[in-house]
PDB file of C-alpha atoms in Angstrom:
ATOM      1  CA  MET A 234      52.325  63.059  24.168  1.00 42.00           C
ATOM      2  CA  ILE A 235      52.444  61.513  27.594  1.00 38.00           C
ATOM      3  CA  GLU A 236      48.636  61.438  27.633  1.00 42.00           C
ATOM      4  CA  ARG A 237      48.626  59.545  24.358  1.00 43.00           C
ATOM      5  CA  ILE A 238      51.097  57.037  25.637  1.00 38.00           C
ATOM      6  CA  LEU A 239      49.047  56.506  28.805  1.00 37.00           C
ATOM      7  CA  GLY A 240      45.893  56.190  26.740  1.00 46.00           C
ATOM      8  CA  ARG A 241      47.486  53.524  24.537  1.00 44.00           C
ATOM      9  CA  SER A 242      48.774  51.699  27.645  1.00 46.00           C
ATOM     10  CA  ARG A 243      45.287  51.660  29.178  1.00 46.00           C
ATOM     11  CA  ALA A 244      43.834  50.390  25.855  1.00 42.00           C
ATOM     12  CA  MET A 245      46.387  47.606  25.665  1.00 42.00           C
ATOM     13  CA  ARG A 246      45.751  46.577  29.279  1.00 46.00           C
ATOM     14  CA  CYS A 247      42.020  46.469  28.467  1.00 42.00           C
ATOM     15  CA  MET A 248      42.569  44.322  25.418  1.00 42.00           C
ATOM     16  CA  MET A 249      44.823  41.951  27.388  1.00 43.00           C
ATOM     17  CA  ILE A 250      42.143  41.671  30.129  1.00 39.00           C
ATOM     18  CA  VAL A 251      39.451  41.070  27.499  1.00 37.00           C
ATOM     19  CA  GLY A 252      41.611  38.474  25.804  1.00 46.00           C
ATOM     20  CA  LEU A 253      42.368  36.672  29.073  1.00 41.00           C
ATOM     21  CA  LEU A 254      38.647  36.730  29.993  1.00 37.00           C
ATOM     22  CA  GLY A 255      37.672  35.318  26.566  1.00 42.00           C
ATOM     23  CA  ALA A 256      40.342  32.568  26.799  1.00 44.00           C
ATOM     24  CA  SER A 257      39.161  31.619  30.227  1.00 44.00           C
ATOM     25  CA  LEU A 258      35.567  31.564  29.031  1.00 37.00           C
ATOM     26  CA  ASN A 259      36.380  29.451  26.006  1.00 46.00           C
ATOM     27  CA  SER A 260      38.392  27.102  28.244  1.00 48.00           C
ATOM     28  CA  ALA A 261      35.482  26.805  30.672  1.00 42.00           C
ATOM     29  CA  MET A 262      33.017  26.097  27.845  1.00 41.00           C
ATOM     30  CA  ALA A 263      35.369  23.471  26.387  1.00 42.00           C
ATOM     31  CA  ASP A 264      35.753  21.789  29.795  1.00 50.00           C
ATOM     32  CA  SER A 265      31.970  21.916  30.263  1.00 43.00           C
ATOM     33  CA  ILE A 266      31.322  20.304  26.877  1.00 41.00           C
ATOM     34  CA  ALA A 267      34.010  17.620  27.505  1.00 46.00           C
ATOM     35  CA  HIS A 268      32.447  17.017  30.928  1.00 48.00           C
ATOM     36  CA  GLU A 269      28.954  16.623  29.323  1.00 48.00           C
ATOM     37  CA  ALA A 270      30.463  14.208  26.831  1.00 49.00           C
ATOM     38  CA  ASP A 271      32.042  12.243  29.605  1.00 52.00           C
ATOM     39  CA  GLN A 272      28.710  12.098  31.435  1.00 61.00           C
ATOM     40  CA  ARG A 273      26.804  10.665  28.442  1.00 70.00           C
ATOM     41  CA  GLU A 274      26.161   6.975  28.350  1.00 83.00           C
ATOM     42  CA  TRP A 275      27.763   4.783  25.717  1.00 84.00           C
ATOM     43  CA  TRP A 276      24.426   4.230  23.943  1.00 82.00           C
ATOM     44  CA  GLN A 277      23.973   8.010  23.548  1.00 87.00           C
ATOM     45  CA  THR A 278      27.381   8.490  21.916  1.00 89.00           C
ATOM     46  CA  THR A 279      26.913   5.352  19.754  1.00 89.00           C
ATOM     47  CA  HIS A 280      23.559   6.754  18.498  1.00 89.00           C
ATOM     48  CA  GLU A 281      25.186  10.085  17.718  1.00 90.00           C
ATOM     49  CA  THR A 282      28.092   8.507  15.778  1.00 90.00           C
ATOM     50  CA  MET A 283      25.779   6.193  13.801  1.00 91.00           C
ATOM     51  CA  SER A 284      23.373   9.063  13.013  1.00 89.00           C
ATOM     52  CA  TYR A 285      26.246  11.087  11.551  1.00 88.00           C
ATOM     53  CA  LYS A 286      27.184   7.949   9.525  1.00 89.00           C
ATOM     54  CA  VAL A 287      23.732   7.810   8.038  1.00 89.00           C
ATOM     55  CA  GLY A 288      24.073  11.360   6.952  1.00 86.00           C
ATOM     56  CA  GLU A 289      27.503  10.640   5.368  1.00 85.00           C
ATOM     57  CA  TRP A 290      26.076   7.695   3.489  1.00 85.00           C
ATOM     58  CA  SER A 291      23.315   9.889   2.172  1.00 85.00           C
ATOM     59  CA  ASN A 292      25.864  12.577   1.122  1.00 85.00           C
ATOM     60  CA  GLY A 293      28.054  10.049  -0.592  1.00 83.00           C
ATOM     61  CA  LEU A 294      25.226   8.472  -2.616  1.00 83.00           C
ATOM     62  CA  ASP A 295      23.859  11.879  -3.496  1.00 81.00           C
ATOM     63  CA  ALA A 296      27.254  12.908  -4.897  1.00 82.00           C
ATOM     64  CA  PHE A 297      27.510   9.668  -6.773  1.00 80.00           C
ATOM     65  CA  PHE A 298      24.156  10.056  -8.560  1.00 77.00           C
ATOM     66  CA  SER A 299      24.088  13.893  -9.020  1.00 73.00           C
ATOM     67  CA  GLY A 300      27.741  14.988  -8.826  1.00 74.00           C
ATOM     68  CA  GLN A 301      26.877  17.307  -5.939  1.00 73.00           C
ATOM     69  CA  ARG A 302      26.983  17.008  -2.143  1.00 71.00           C
ATOM     70  CA  HIS A 303      24.513  18.293   0.356  1.00 64.00           C
ATOM     71  CA  GLU A 304      25.194  19.245   3.988  1.00 65.00           C
ATOM     72  CA  SER A 305      22.597  16.936   5.655  1.00 61.00           C
ATOM     73  CA  ASP A 306      19.074  15.740   4.970  1.00 69.00           C
ATOM     74  CA  GLU A 307      16.570  15.033   7.706  1.00 77.00           C
ATOM     75  CA  LYS A 308      14.587  12.702   5.450  1.00 83.00           C
ATOM     76  CA  SER A 309      17.377  10.096   5.547  1.00 89.00           C
ATOM     77  CA  PHE A 310      17.020   7.529   8.355  1.00 91.00           C
ATOM     78  CA  VAL A 311      17.647   3.975   9.458  1.00 93.00           C
ATOM     79  CA  SER A 312      15.076   2.162  11.695  1.00 94.00           C
ATOM     80  CA  MET A 313      16.024  -0.854  13.826  1.00 92.00           C
ATOM     81  CA  ARG A 314      13.204  -2.594  15.706  1.00 93.00           C
ATOM     82  CA  PHE A 315      13.603  -5.699  17.834  1.00 91.00           C
ATOM     83  CA  GLY A 316      11.659  -7.404  20.600  1.00 92.00           C
ATOM     84  CA  SER A 317       9.857 -10.433  21.910  1.00 92.00           C
ATOM     85  CA  ILE A 318       6.552 -12.134  21.147  1.00 92.00           C
ATOM     86  CA  ILE A 319       4.867 -14.086  23.995  1.00 91.00           C
ATOM     87  CA  GLU A 320       2.202 -16.495  22.780  1.00 88.00           C
ATOM     88  CA  SER A 321      -0.194 -18.650  24.802  1.00 77.00           C
ATOM     89  CA  GLU A 322       0.571 -21.654  22.564  1.00 75.00           C
ATOM     90  CA  ASP A 323       4.199 -21.364  21.445  1.00 74.00           C
ATOM     91  CA  GLY A 324       5.859 -19.479  24.324  1.00 83.00           C
ATOM     92  CA  VAL A 325       8.470 -16.761  23.880  1.00 88.00           C
ATOM     93  CA  SER A 326      10.180 -15.923  20.578  1.00 88.00           C
ATOM     94  CA  GLY A 327      11.968 -12.856  19.173  1.00 87.00           C
ATOM     95  CA  PHE A 328      12.268 -10.712  16.039  1.00 88.00           C
ATOM     96  CA  PHE A 329      14.497  -8.145  14.399  1.00 88.00           C
ATOM     97  CA  ASN A 330      13.521  -5.624  11.639  1.00 88.00           C
ATOM     98  CA  LEU A 331      15.697  -3.213   9.708  1.00 89.00           C
ATOM     99  CA  ASP A 332      14.464  -0.522   7.353  1.00 92.00           C
ATOM    100  CA  ALA A 333      16.203   2.486   5.849  1.00 92.00           C
ATOM    101  CA  ARG A 334      15.713   5.398   3.461  1.00 91.00           C
ATOM    102  CA  LEU A 335      18.551   7.498   2.154  1.00 89.00           C
ATOM    103  CA  HIS A 336      17.159  10.569   0.466  1.00 86.00           C
ATOM    104  CA  LEU A 337      19.061  12.119  -2.486  1.00 85.00           C
ATOM    105  CA  PRO A 338      17.873  15.725  -2.752  1.00 83.00           C
ATOM    106  CA  ASN A 339      20.244  16.790  -5.491  1.00 82.00           C
ATOM    107  CA  THR A 340      18.629  14.415  -7.958  1.00 81.00           C
ATOM    108  CA  GLU A 341      15.770  16.935  -8.066  1.00 76.00           C
ATOM    109  CA  ASN A 342      14.266  15.101  -5.156  1.00 78.00           C
ATOM    110  CA  ARG A 343      13.521  12.189  -7.444  1.00 84.00           C
ATOM    111  CA  LEU A 344      15.584   9.340  -6.007  1.00 86.00           C
ATOM    112  CA  ASP A 345      15.772   7.496  -2.725  1.00 89.00           C
ATOM    113  CA  LEU A 346      17.737   4.409  -1.747  1.00 90.00           C
ATOM    114  CA  ILE A 347      15.331   2.060   0.175  1.00 91.00           C
ATOM    115  CA  ILE A 348      16.160  -0.990   2.255  1.00 90.00           C
ATOM    116  CA  GLU A 349      13.250  -3.156   3.596  1.00 88.00           C
ATOM    117  CA  SER A 350      13.301  -6.197   5.807  1.00 84.00           C
ATOM    118  CA  ASP A 351      11.068  -9.175   5.095  1.00 77.00           C
ATOM    119  CA  ALA A 352      10.696  -7.943   1.547  1.00 75.00           C
ATOM    120  CA  ASP A 353       9.386 -11.281   0.286  1.00 74.00           C
ATOM    121  CA  GLU A 354       6.215 -10.769   2.276  1.00 82.00           C
ATOM    122  CA  LEU A 355       4.261  -9.532  -0.726  1.00 85.00           C
ATOM    123  CA  THR A 356       1.208  -8.373   1.124  1.00 88.00           C
ATOM    124  CA  GLN A 357       0.016  -7.308   4.567  1.00 89.00           C
ATOM    125  CA  ASP A 358      -3.548  -8.247   3.841  1.00 91.00           C
ATOM    126  CA  ASN A 359      -3.126 -11.847   5.092  1.00 88.00           C
ATOM    127  CA  ARG A 360      -0.759 -11.246   7.993  1.00 90.00           C
ATOM    128  CA  LEU A 361      -2.014 -11.798  11.514  1.00 87.00           C
ATOM    129  CA  MET A 362       1.021 -10.301  13.370  1.00 86.00           C
ATOM    130  CA  ASP A 363       3.622  -7.733  12.489  1.00 83.00           C
ATOM    131  CA  ASN A 364       6.394 -10.381  12.841  1.00 79.00           C
ATOM    132  CA  GLU A 365       6.512 -14.142  12.518  1.00 75.00           C
ATOM    133  CA  PRO A 366       6.932 -15.934  15.857  1.00 73.00           C
ATOM    134  CA  GLY A 367       8.888 -19.174  16.425  1.00 66.00           C
ATOM    135  CA  GLN A 368      12.552 -17.941  16.598  1.00 71.00           C
ATOM    136  CA  ASN A 369      14.886 -15.845  18.799  1.00 71.00           C
ATOM    137  CA  ILE A 370      16.162 -12.350  17.896  1.00 75.00           C
ATOM    138  CA  LEU A 371      19.508 -13.672  16.500  1.00 75.00           C
ATOM    139  CA  GLN A 372      17.752 -16.221  14.320  1.00 72.00           C
ATOM    140  CA  SER A 373      15.347 -13.558  13.083  1.00 74.00           C
ATOM    141  CA  ALA A 374      18.246 -11.214  12.221  1.00 71.00           C
ATOM    142  CA  GLN A 375      19.991 -14.049  10.321  1.00 72.00           C
ATOM    143  CA  ASN A 376      16.860 -15.163   8.458  1.00 72.00           C
ATOM    144  CA  THR A 377      15.678 -11.687   7.602  1.00 74.00           C
ATOM    145  CA  ARG A 378      15.445 -11.209   3.828  1.00 76.00           C
ATOM    146  CA  PHE A 379      16.195  -7.695   2.661  1.00 82.00           C
ATOM    147  CA  ALA A 380      15.253  -5.809  -0.465  1.00 88.00           C
ATOM    148  CA  THR A 381      17.611  -3.055  -1.688  1.00 89.00           C
ATOM    149  CA  MET A 382      15.890  -0.797  -4.237  1.00 90.00           C
ATOM    150  CA  LEU A 383      16.195   2.541  -5.908  1.00 90.00           C
ATOM    151  CA  ARG A 384      12.985   4.435  -5.710  1.00 91.00           C
ATOM    152  CA  TYR A 385      12.053   6.984  -8.368  1.00 91.00           C
ATOM    153  CA  VAL A 386       9.522   9.542  -7.165  1.00 89.00           C
ATOM    154  CA  LYS A 387       7.134  10.946  -9.846  1.00 87.00           C
ATOM    155  CA  ASP A 388       5.216  13.730  -8.130  1.00 84.00           C
ATOM    156  CA  GLU A 389       3.224  14.541 -11.184  1.00 84.00           C
ATOM    157  CA  TRP A 390       1.660  11.071 -11.105  1.00 86.00           C
ATOM    158  CA  ASN A 391       1.668  10.692  -7.264  1.00 88.00           C
ATOM    159  CA  ALA A 392       3.717   7.595  -7.980  1.00 90.00           C
ATOM    160  CA  ASN A 393       6.714   5.704  -6.649  1.00 91.00           C
ATOM    161  CA  ILE A 394       8.606   3.361  -8.930  1.00 92.00           C
ATOM    162  CA  ASP A 395      10.916   0.805  -7.220  1.00 92.00           C
ATOM    163  CA  LEU A 396      13.658  -1.117  -9.021  1.00 90.00           C
ATOM    164  CA  GLY A 397      15.568  -3.483  -6.780  1.00 91.00           C
ATOM    165  CA  LEU A 398      16.892  -6.810  -5.690  1.00 88.00           C
ATOM    166  CA  LEU A 399      15.607  -9.242  -3.056  1.00 86.00           C
ATOM    167  CA  VAL A 400      18.876 -10.045  -1.299  1.00 76.00           C
ATOM    168  CA  ARG A 401      18.979 -13.831  -1.170  1.00 69.00           C
ATOM    169  CA  MET A 402      20.622 -16.627  -3.173  1.00 61.00           C
ATOM    170  CA  PRO A 403      19.883 -16.559  -6.026  1.00 70.00           C
ATOM    171  CA  MET A 404      19.301 -12.828  -6.319  1.00 76.00           C
ATOM    172  CA  ASP A 405      15.665 -11.979  -7.142  1.00 84.00           C
ATOM    173  CA  PRO A 406      15.181  -8.753  -9.107  1.00 91.00           C
ATOM    174  CA  PHE A 407      11.811  -7.008  -8.933  1.00 92.00           C
ATOM    175  CA  VAL A 408       9.891  -3.935 -10.081  1.00 94.00           C
ATOM    176  CA  ARG A 409       7.094  -2.236  -8.151  1.00 93.00           C
ATOM    177  CA  ILE A 410       5.005   0.755  -8.871  1.00 95.00           C
ATOM    178  CA  LYS A 411       2.573   2.473  -6.486  1.00 95.00           C
ATOM    179  CA  PHE A 412       0.124   5.316  -6.975  1.00 96.00           C
ATOM    180  CA  ASP A 413      -1.383   7.389  -4.155  1.00 95.00           C
ATOM    181  CA  GLN A 414      -4.254   9.797  -4.058  1.00 95.00           C
ATOM    182  CA  GLU A 415      -5.590  11.857  -1.145  1.00 94.00           C
ATOM    183  CA  TYR A 416      -8.868  13.826  -0.769  1.00 93.00           C
ATOM    184  CA  VAL A 417     -10.359  15.962   1.954  1.00 94.00           C
ATOM    185  CA  LEU A 418     -14.149  15.669   2.293  1.00 92.00           C
ATOM    186  CA  GLY A 419     -15.302  17.849   5.178  1.00 90.00           C
ATOM    187  CA  ASN A 420     -13.787  16.385   8.420  1.00 92.00           C
ATOM    188  CA  TRP A 421     -12.743  13.181   6.568  1.00 95.00           C
ATOM    189  CA  THR A 422      -9.411  12.500   4.889  1.00 97.00           C
ATOM    190  CA  VAL A 423      -9.579   9.762   2.297  1.00 97.00           C
ATOM    191  CA  GLU A 424      -6.478   7.966   0.973  1.00 97.00           C
ATOM    192  CA  GLN A 425      -6.410   5.656  -1.904  1.00 96.00           C
ATOM    193  CA  ASN A 426      -3.503   3.645  -3.430  1.00 96.00           C
ATOM    194  CA  GLU A 427      -2.904   1.124  -6.142  1.00 96.00           C
ATOM    195  CA  SER A 428       0.198  -0.921  -6.625  1.00 96.00           C
ATOM    196  CA  LEU A 429       1.534  -3.502  -9.108  1.00 95.00           C
ATOM    197  CA  PHE A 430       4.677  -5.630  -8.504  1.00 94.00           C
ATOM    198  CA  SER A 431       6.586  -8.377 -10.265  1.00 93.00           C
ATOM    199  CA  TYR A 432       9.356 -10.572  -8.775  1.00 91.00           C
ATOM    200  CA  TYR A 433      11.476 -12.915 -10.876  1.00 87.00           C
ATOM    201  CA  SER A 434      10.806 -15.988  -8.762  1.00 85.00           C
ATOM    202  CA  LEU A 435       7.845 -14.961  -6.605  1.00 86.00           C
ATOM    203  CA  GLY A 436       5.603 -13.966  -9.504  1.00 90.00           C
ATOM    204  CA  TYR A 437       3.442 -10.894  -9.917  1.00 93.00           C
ATOM    205  CA  GLY A 438       0.554  -9.358  -8.139  1.00 95.00           C
ATOM    206  CA  GLY A 439      -1.380  -6.216  -7.411  1.00 96.00           C
ATOM    207  CA  ARG A 440      -3.066  -4.454  -4.509  1.00 96.00           C
ATOM    208  CA  TYR A 441      -5.767  -1.869  -4.037  1.00 97.00           C
ATOM    209  CA  GLY A 442      -6.373  -0.074  -0.778  1.00 97.00           C
ATOM    210  CA  ILE A 443      -8.631   2.777   0.476  1.00 97.00           C
ATOM    211  CA  ALA A 444      -8.733   4.312   3.898  1.00 98.00           C
ATOM    212  CA  ALA A 445     -10.677   7.121   5.631  1.00 97.00           C
ATOM    213  CA  LYS A 446     -10.099   8.862   8.911  1.00 97.00           C
ATOM    214  CA  ARG A 447     -11.359  11.801  10.884  1.00 96.00           C
ATOM    215  CA  PRO A 448     -10.503  13.438  14.250  1.00 94.00           C
ATOM    216  CA  PHE A 449     -13.029  13.714  17.030  1.00 90.00           C
ATOM    217  CA  ALA A 450     -12.813  15.193  20.518  1.00 87.00           C
ATOM    218  CA  ASP A 451      -9.325  16.683  21.232  1.00 87.00           C
ATOM    219  CA  ARG A 452      -7.123  13.620  21.211  1.00 93.00           C
ATOM    220  CA  PHE A 453      -9.010  10.990  19.196  1.00 96.00           C
ATOM    221  CA  GLU A 454      -8.997   9.875  15.576  1.00 96.00           C
ATOM    222  CA  PHE A 455     -11.342   7.301  14.089  1.00 97.00           C
ATOM    223  CA  GLY A 456     -10.386   5.372  10.934  1.00 97.00           C
ATOM    224  CA  VAL A 457     -11.420   2.602   8.525  1.00 98.00           C
ATOM    225  CA  GLU A 458      -9.186   0.742   6.055  1.00 98.00           C
ATOM    226  CA  PHE A 459      -9.948  -1.720   3.264  1.00 97.00           C
ATOM    227  CA  GLY A 460      -7.290  -3.628   1.246  1.00 97.00           C
ATOM    228  CA  THR A 461      -7.315  -6.479  -1.298  1.00 97.00           C
ATOM    229  CA  THR A 462      -4.302  -8.204  -2.871  1.00 97.00           C
ATOM    230  CA  TYR A 463      -4.029 -10.710  -5.655  1.00 96.00           C
ATOM    231  CA  LEU A 464      -0.930 -12.959  -5.645  1.00 94.00           C
ATOM    232  CA  GLU A 465      -0.180 -14.931  -8.756  1.00 92.00           C
ATOM    233  CA  VAL A 466       2.194 -17.286  -6.847  1.00 87.00           C
ATOM    234  CA  ASP A 467      -0.724 -18.462  -4.677  1.00 86.00           C
ATOM    235  CA  SER A 468      -3.450 -17.896  -7.262  1.00 90.00           C
ATOM    236  CA  GLU A 469      -5.288 -16.317  -4.329  1.00 93.00           C
ATOM    237  CA  THR A 470      -6.993 -13.096  -3.466  1.00 96.00           C
ATOM    238  CA  TYR A 471      -6.718 -11.760   0.081  1.00 97.00           C
ATOM    239  CA  TRP A 472      -9.107  -9.178   1.699  1.00 97.00           C
ATOM    240  CA  ARG A 473      -8.640  -7.169   4.879  1.00 97.00           C
ATOM    241  CA  GLN A 474     -10.819  -4.630   6.774  1.00 97.00           C
ATOM    242  CA  ASN A 475      -9.607  -2.610   9.763  1.00 97.00           C
ATOM    243  CA  LEU A 476     -11.452  -0.387  12.166  1.00 98.00           C
ATOM    244  CA  TYR A 477      -9.324   1.660  14.550  1.00 98.00           C
ATOM    245  CA  VAL A 478      -9.220   4.492  17.050  1.00 97.00           C
ATOM    246  CA  ASN A 479      -6.010   6.376  17.781  1.00 97.00           C
ATOM    247  CA  HIS A 480      -5.785   8.080  21.196  1.00 97.00           C
ATOM    248  CA  ALA A 481      -3.093  10.592  21.880  1.00 96.00           C
ATOM    249  CA  LEU A 482      -2.449  10.309  25.656  1.00 95.00           C
ATOM    250  CA  SER A 483       0.227  12.992  25.696  1.00 93.00           C
ATOM    251  CA  ASP A 484       2.986  14.460  23.408  1.00 92.00           C
ATOM    252  CA  ILE A 485       5.094  11.354  23.925  1.00 94.00           C
ATOM    253  CA  SER A 486       2.571   8.485  24.226  1.00 96.00           C
ATOM    254  CA  LYS A 487      -0.401   7.182  22.400  1.00 97.00           C
ATOM    255  CA  LEU A 488      -2.789   4.224  22.132  1.00 97.00           C
ATOM    256  CA  ARG A 489      -4.360   2.485  19.178  1.00 97.00           C
ATOM    257  CA  TYR A 490      -7.465   0.244  19.423  1.00 98.00           C
ATOM    258  CA  GLN A 491      -7.952  -1.927  16.319  1.00 98.00           C
ATOM    259  CA  ILE A 492     -10.216  -4.685  15.081  1.00 98.00           C
ATOM    260  CA  SER A 493      -9.337  -6.590  11.844  1.00 97.00           C
ATOM    261  CA  TYR A 494     -11.280  -9.021   9.705  1.00 97.00           C
ATOM    262  CA  LEU A 495      -9.353 -11.166   7.187  1.00 97.00           C
ATOM    263  CA  GLN A 496     -10.828 -13.030   4.249  1.00 96.00           C
ATOM    264  CA  GLU A 497      -9.574 -15.132   1.316  1.00 94.00           C
ATOM    265  CA  GLY A 498     -10.800 -16.208  -2.106  1.00 90.00           C
ATOM    266  CA  SER A 499     -12.281 -14.628  -5.226  1.00 86.00           C
ATOM    267  CA  ARG A 500     -15.506 -14.964  -3.334  1.00 88.00           C
ATOM    268  CA  PRO A 501     -14.374 -13.824   0.105  1.00 89.00           C
ATOM    269  CA  HIS A 502     -14.815 -16.325   3.004  1.00 91.00           C
ATOM    270  CA  ALA A 503     -13.884 -15.653   6.628  1.00 92.00           C
ATOM    271  CA  GLU A 504     -10.320 -16.643   7.477  1.00 94.00           C
ATOM    272  CA  SER A 505      -9.352 -14.730  10.624  1.00 95.00           C
ATOM    273  CA  PHE A 506     -10.535 -12.118  13.085  1.00 95.00           C
ATOM    274  CA  LEU A 507      -8.366 -10.274  15.596  1.00 96.00           C
ATOM    275  CA  TYR A 508      -8.293  -7.257  17.850  1.00 96.00           C
ATOM    276  CA  PHE A 509      -5.415  -5.589  19.763  1.00 97.00           C
ATOM    277  CA  LEU A 510      -4.474  -2.658  21.843  1.00 97.00           C
ATOM    278  CA  GLU A 511      -1.112  -0.989  20.954  1.00 97.00           C
ATOM    279  CA  TYR A 512       0.666   1.344  23.429  1.00 97.00           C
ATOM    280  CA  GLN A 513       3.623   3.392  22.102  1.00 97.00           C
ATOM    281  CA  ARG A 514       5.800   5.751  24.058  1.00 96.00           C
ATOM    282  CA  ILE A 515       8.871   7.826  23.223  1.00 95.00           C
ATOM    283  CA  LEU A 516      11.438   6.733  25.804  1.00 94.00           C
ATOM    284  CA  TYR A 517      14.335   9.121  25.014  1.00 92.00           C
ATOM    285  CA  GLY A 518      14.797  12.170  22.754  1.00 89.00           C
ATOM    286  CA  ASN A 519      12.917  11.538  19.518  1.00 90.00           C
ATOM    287  CA  TRP A 520      14.658   8.378  18.576  1.00 94.00           C
ATOM    288  CA  LEU A 521      14.072   5.579  21.153  1.00 94.00           C
ATOM    289  CA  ILE A 522      10.479   4.288  21.150  1.00 96.00           C
ATOM    290  CA  GLY A 523       8.956   1.492  23.178  1.00 96.00           C
ATOM    291  CA  GLN A 524       5.847  -0.517  22.243  1.00 97.00           C
ATOM    292  CA  LEU A 525       3.504  -2.975  23.930  1.00 96.00           C
ATOM    293  CA  LYS A 526       0.850  -4.791  21.960  1.00 97.00           C
ATOM    294  CA  PRO A 527      -1.504  -7.361  23.475  1.00 96.00           C
ATOM    295  CA  GLN A 528      -3.588  -9.191  20.822  1.00 96.00           C
ATOM    296  CA  VAL A 529      -6.249 -11.838  20.617  1.00 96.00           C
ATOM    297  CA  THR A 530      -6.621 -13.823  17.348  1.00 95.00           C
ATOM    298  CA  TYR A 531      -9.279 -16.220  16.092  1.00 95.00           C
ATOM    299  CA  GLU A 532      -8.261 -18.330  13.034  1.00 94.00           C
ATOM    300  CA  ARG A 533     -10.417 -20.677  10.944  1.00 92.00           C
ATOM    301  CA  GLU A 534      -7.728 -23.353  10.871  1.00 90.00           C
ATOM    302  CA  ASN A 535      -7.865 -23.398  14.692  1.00 89.00           C
ATOM    303  CA  ASN A 536     -11.667 -23.646  14.760  1.00 90.00           C
ATOM    304  CA  TYR A 537     -11.778 -19.947  15.787  1.00 91.00           C
ATOM    305  CA  GLN A 538     -10.349 -20.653  19.217  1.00 92.00           C
ATOM    306  CA  SER A 539      -8.884 -17.598  20.844  1.00 92.00           C
ATOM    307  CA  GLU A 540      -5.086 -17.234  20.849  1.00 93.00           C
ATOM    308  CA  ALA A 541      -3.528 -14.548  23.063  1.00 93.00           C
ATOM    309  CA  SER A 542      -0.148 -12.908  22.410  1.00 93.00           C
ATOM    310  CA  LEU A 543       1.917  -9.970  23.692  1.00 95.00           C
ATOM    311  CA  THR A 544       4.512  -8.157  21.566  1.00 95.00           C
ATOM    312  CA  ALA A 545       7.102  -5.982  23.314  1.00 95.00           C
ATOM    313  CA  SER A 546       9.592  -4.026  21.271  1.00 95.00           C
ATOM    314  CA  LEU A 547      12.098  -1.197  21.064  1.00 95.00           C
ATOM    315  CA  GLU A 548      12.639   0.961  17.962  1.00 95.00           C
ATOM    316  CA  VAL A 549      15.872   2.911  17.424  1.00 95.00           C
ATOM    317  CA  LEU A 550      15.883   5.692  14.748  1.00 94.00           C
ATOM    318  CA  LEU A 551      19.156   6.860  13.329  1.00 93.00           C
ATOM    319  CA  GLY A 552      19.901   9.818  11.026  1.00 90.00           C
ATOM    320  CA  PRO A 553      20.545  13.547  10.937  1.00 88.00           C
ATOM    321  CA  GLY A 554      16.979  14.340  11.982  1.00 87.00           C
ATOM    322  CA  PHE A 555      17.473  12.445  15.258  1.00 86.00           C
ATOM    323  CA  LEU A 556      20.576  14.156  16.577  1.00 82.00           C
TER     324      LEU A 556
END
């Protein structure tokens, strides 16, 4: 009997010691986590908070359309890109872009909510630069015209169907449908796409594009792209040809060398010629990206005189996949 009592006493003491050790360990871990949180910069905690918000927005919309909630979806994101453009003629200006995709997996992976900046730019085939110069970052943010659309994904057709509004006064509803095809021919990957769109005030149009690319050596990829767009509002056809080489310098940095030739008219005539070098590097985690892009452009309206520019930008990616 005495041995049983002593045995129980020893067991109780062991349990108390284990409990005290566990509590001390948990306390130490909590202090460590709190210390790490205190050591983080404000921009890191802000990014984490906003990324959780993107997940919450995606959950809320998914529940609204499907009646079900999902835990998190790494396909949902918000991209903010801002920076400066330095031109030899016009000096320094700024720009701000905002794009987002909220994926709704419980709608049988059919629906996405898409937000695009500069949505009234109906084609890329006549654009000389990624962003229009001539304003500062604040003016660019204020003047940016967004499109909010619901995208229906039809996998059986390799098609996306967008129904949305161009957010400006008055509101401009639009519909856009895009088809994509991809083929593998030996070492080449060939992508083809066709799109049709109609805006209430901007008119209608269509685009056809085809691109081919192939890897060579260990860290290089060569590609060619061709695109043509017809815009009813301009009664004009635009043509673009790109030749590029992608060079992966490391796991976090890469270079792109590109030459572009732009034409206009039903019978194409030379409009512009440009070439650039684009350097991109991941600066922090997988969500803060820096970019430098020196470019030289020759335009017909400027008698094909060379115009140099330098674009420097930062891109911030928010969402559950970037936590």
